[in-house]
Amino acid sequence: LSFPNIVPVTRPEIINQIMPNPYWFIGFANGDGSFAIRKSKNSTLRLGFQYSLSFEVSQHSRDIELFKSFIKHFGIGKVVKDTKQERCRFFVTDFKDNQSKIIPLFLTHSMLGAKQLDFLDFCKAAEIIAKKGHLTEEGIKELDKIKSGMNDGRPW
């Protein structure tokens, strides 16, 4: 062992966690959040695909009470605890919730770096979906192009 005299300490669970302010949340999302366009097969649609938007923040499961406070604060979203990975996630997948709460929040309180670029692409996708462009071949091509350039697909 590299540090034989060090005794690990279990971090205590913090009770009564709350989100201090929107700026804190923006910073938190900048570090541990993601904006995504989801594409799934749907045989009931004419073109065979369905698109949705997803905003997500993940963290160690000890922060689940903090994540539940996001739901109380924003009035949207869901929290899921993954016990296998000791993670919890706050996520928003409802299009109207992303359009009416998440997008305005991040437009008012912008982020820095690549995450801001992913957010701007998220907004472009929201515009296409809001105008029903995801139901056209041209819209699908545009959404696929935006999706391929987001997150890990962003060229540097």
CSV table of C-alpha atoms in Angstrom, one decimal:
chain,number,residue,atom,x,y,z
A,1,LEU,CA,0.0,0.0,0.0
A,2,SER,CA,1.2,3.5,-0.8
A,3,PHE,CA,-0.2,5.0,2.4
A,4,PRO,CA,-0.2,2.3,5.1
A,5,ASN,CA,-0.8,4.7,8.0
A,6,ILE,CA,-3.9,6.2,6.5
A,7,VAL,CA,-7.2,5.0,7.8
A,8,PRO,CA,-10.1,5.7,5.4
A,9,VAL,CA,-13.1,7.5,6.8
A,10,THR,CA,-16.6,7.0,5.6
A,11,ARG,CA,-18.2,10.3,4.6
A,12,PRO,CA,-21.2,11.1,6.6
A,13,GLU,CA,-24.6,11.4,5.0
A,14,ILE,CA,-25.7,15.0,4.9
A,15,ILE,CA,-29.4,15.5,6.0
A,16,ASN,CA,-31.6,18.4,5.0
A,17,GLN,CA,-29.7,19.2,1.8
A,18,ILE,CA,-31.3,21.9,-0.3
A,19,MET,CA,-30.3,23.8,-3.4
A,20,PRO,CA,-28.9,27.1,-2.2
A,21,ASN,CA,-29.6,29.2,-5.4
A,22,PRO,CA,-29.9,28.9,-9.2
A,23,TYR,CA,-26.2,29.8,-9.7
A,24,TRP,CA,-25.1,26.9,-7.5
A,25,PHE,CA,-27.3,24.6,-9.6
A,26,ILE,CA,-25.9,25.9,-12.9
A,27,GLY,CA,-22.3,25.3,-11.6
A,28,PHE,CA,-23.3,21.8,-10.4
A,29,ALA,CA,-24.9,21.0,-13.8
A,30,ASN,CA,-21.8,22.4,-15.6
A,31,GLY,CA,-19.7,19.8,-13.7
A,32,ASP,CA,-22.0,16.8,-13.4
A,33,GLY,CA,-24.9,17.4,-15.8
A,34,SER,CA,-25.6,16.5,-19.4
A,35,PHE,CA,-27.9,17.6,-22.2
A,36,ALA,CA,-28.9,14.9,-24.7
A,37,ILE,CA,-31.1,14.2,-27.6
A,38,ARG,CA,-32.5,10.6,-27.4
A,39,LYS,CA,-33.5,8.7,-30.6
A,40,SER,CA,-35.5,5.6,-30.4
A,41,LYS,CA,-37.3,3.4,-32.8
A,42,ASN,CA,-41.1,3.8,-32.9
A,43,SER,CA,-42.9,1.8,-35.6
A,44,THR,CA,-46.1,3.7,-35.0
A,45,LEU,CA,-44.5,6.9,-36.5
A,46,ARG,CA,-44.3,7.3,-40.3
A,47,LEU,CA,-40.5,7.7,-40.3
A,48,GLY,CA,-40.0,5.1,-37.7
A,49,PHE,CA,-38.2,7.2,-35.1
A,50,GLN,CA,-39.0,9.2,-32.0
A,51,TYR,CA,-36.9,12.0,-30.6
A,52,SER,CA,-36.8,13.3,-27.0
A,53,LEU,CA,-34.7,15.7,-25.0
A,54,SER,CA,-33.1,14.7,-21.7
A,55,PHE,CA,-31.4,16.9,-19.1
A,56,GLU,CA,-29.6,14.9,-16.3
A,57,VAL,CA,-27.4,15.4,-13.3
A,58,SER,CA,-25.8,12.5,-11.5
A,59,GLN,CA,-23.9,12.2,-8.3
A,60,HIS,CA,-23.1,9.8,-5.5
A,61,SER,CA,-26.2,8.3,-3.9
A,62,ARG,CA,-25.5,10.0,-0.6
A,63,ASP,CA,-26.8,13.1,-2.2
A,64,ILE,CA,-30.2,11.8,-3.0
A,65,GLU,CA,-31.9,14.2,-0.6
A,66,LEU,CA,-30.3,17.1,-2.5
A,67,PHE,CA,-31.6,15.7,-5.7
A,68,LYS,CA,-35.1,15.4,-4.3
A,69,SER,CA,-34.8,19.1,-3.4
A,70,PHE,CA,-34.4,19.8,-7.1
A,71,ILE,CA,-37.8,18.3,-7.8
A,72,LYS,CA,-39.3,20.5,-5.0
A,73,HIS,CA,-37.5,23.6,-6.3
A,74,PHE,CA,-38.3,23.3,-10.0
A,75,GLY,CA,-41.6,21.3,-9.7
A,76,ILE,CA,-40.4,18.9,-12.4
A,77,GLY,CA,-38.1,15.9,-12.9
A,78,LYS,CA,-37.5,12.5,-11.4
A,79,VAL,CA,-34.8,11.0,-9.1
A,80,VAL,CA,-33.5,7.5,-9.4
A,81,LYS,CA,-31.1,5.8,-7.2
A,82,ASP,CA,-28.7,3.2,-8.7
A,83,THR,CA,-27.6,1.0,-5.8
A,84,LYS,CA,-25.2,-1.0,-7.9
A,85,GLN,CA,-23.1,2.0,-8.8
A,86,GLU,CA,-23.9,4.0,-5.7
A,87,ARG,CA,-25.2,6.8,-7.9
A,88,CYS,CA,-28.4,8.9,-8.1
A,89,ARG,CA,-29.7,10.8,-11.0
A,90,PHE,CA,-32.0,13.8,-11.3
A,91,PHE,CA,-33.4,13.9,-14.8
A,92,VAL,CA,-36.0,15.7,-16.9
A,93,THR,CA,-37.3,14.0,-20.0
A,94,ASP,CA,-40.7,15.6,-20.5
A,95,PHE,CA,-40.4,17.9,-23.5
A,96,LYS,CA,-42.6,20.7,-22.1
A,97,ASP,CA,-40.7,20.7,-18.8
A,98,ASN,CA,-37.4,21.0,-20.6
A,99,GLN,CA,-38.9,23.7,-22.8
A,100,SER,CA,-40.6,25.7,-20.1
A,101,LYS,CA,-38.2,25.3,-17.1
A,102,ILE,CA,-34.8,23.9,-18.0
A,103,ILE,CA,-34.1,25.9,-21.2
A,104,PRO,CA,-35.1,29.3,-19.7
A,105,LEU,CA,-33.0,28.6,-16.6
A,106,PHE,CA,-29.9,27.9,-18.6
A,107,LEU,CA,-30.6,30.8,-20.9
A,108,THR,CA,-30.8,33.2,-17.9
A,109,HIS,CA,-27.8,31.7,-16.1
A,110,SER,CA,-25.3,30.5,-18.8
A,111,MET,CA,-22.5,28.0,-18.3
A,112,LEU,CA,-19.0,27.9,-19.7
A,113,GLY,CA,-17.1,25.6,-22.0
A,114,ALA,CA,-18.3,22.6,-23.9
A,115,LYS,CA,-21.4,22.1,-21.6
A,116,GLN,CA,-22.7,25.5,-22.9
A,117,LEU,CA,-22.2,24.3,-26.5
A,118,ASP,CA,-24.1,21.1,-25.7
A,119,PHE,CA,-26.9,23.3,-24.1
A,120,LEU,CA,-27.1,25.5,-27.3
A,121,ASP,CA,-27.4,22.3,-29.4
A,122,PHE,CA,-30.1,21.1,-27.0
A,123,CYS,CA,-32.0,24.4,-27.7
A,124,LYS,CA,-31.7,23.9,-31.4
A,125,ALA,CA,-33.1,20.4,-31.1
A,126,ALA,CA,-36.0,21.8,-28.9
A,127,GLU,CA,-36.8,24.3,-31.6
A,128,ILE,CA,-36.9,21.6,-34.3
A,129,ILE,CA,-39.1,19.4,-32.2
A,130,ALA,CA,-41.4,22.3,-31.1
A,131,LYS,CA,-42.0,23.0,-34.8
A,132,LYS,CA,-42.7,19.3,-35.5
A,133,GLY,CA,-39.6,19.1,-37.6
A,134,HIS,CA,-38.8,15.7,-36.0
A,135,LEU,CA,-41.7,14.3,-38.1
A,136,THR,CA,-40.0,15.2,-41.4
A,137,GLU,CA,-37.0,13.6,-43.1
A,138,GLU,CA,-35.2,17.0,-43.1
A,139,GLY,CA,-35.8,17.4,-39.4
A,140,ILE,CA,-34.5,14.0,-38.6
A,141,LYS,CA,-31.3,14.6,-40.6
A,142,GLU,CA,-30.8,17.9,-38.7
A,143,LEU,CA,-31.5,16.3,-35.3
A,144,ASP,CA,-29.1,13.4,-36.1
A,145,LYS,CA,-26.4,15.9,-37.2
A,146,ILE,CA,-26.9,17.9,-33.9
A,147,LYS,CA,-27.0,14.8,-31.8
A,148,SER,CA,-23.8,13.4,-33.4
A,149,GLY,CA,-21.9,16.6,-32.5
A,150,MET,CA,-22.9,16.8,-28.9
A,151,ASN,CA,-21.2,15.5,-25.7
A,152,ASP,CA,-18.5,13.0,-26.6
A,153,GLY,CA,-19.1,13.6,-30.3
A,154,ARG,CA,-18.1,17.2,-30.2
A,155,PRO,CA,-15.0,17.8,-32.4
A,156,TRP,CA,-12.1,19.7,-30.8
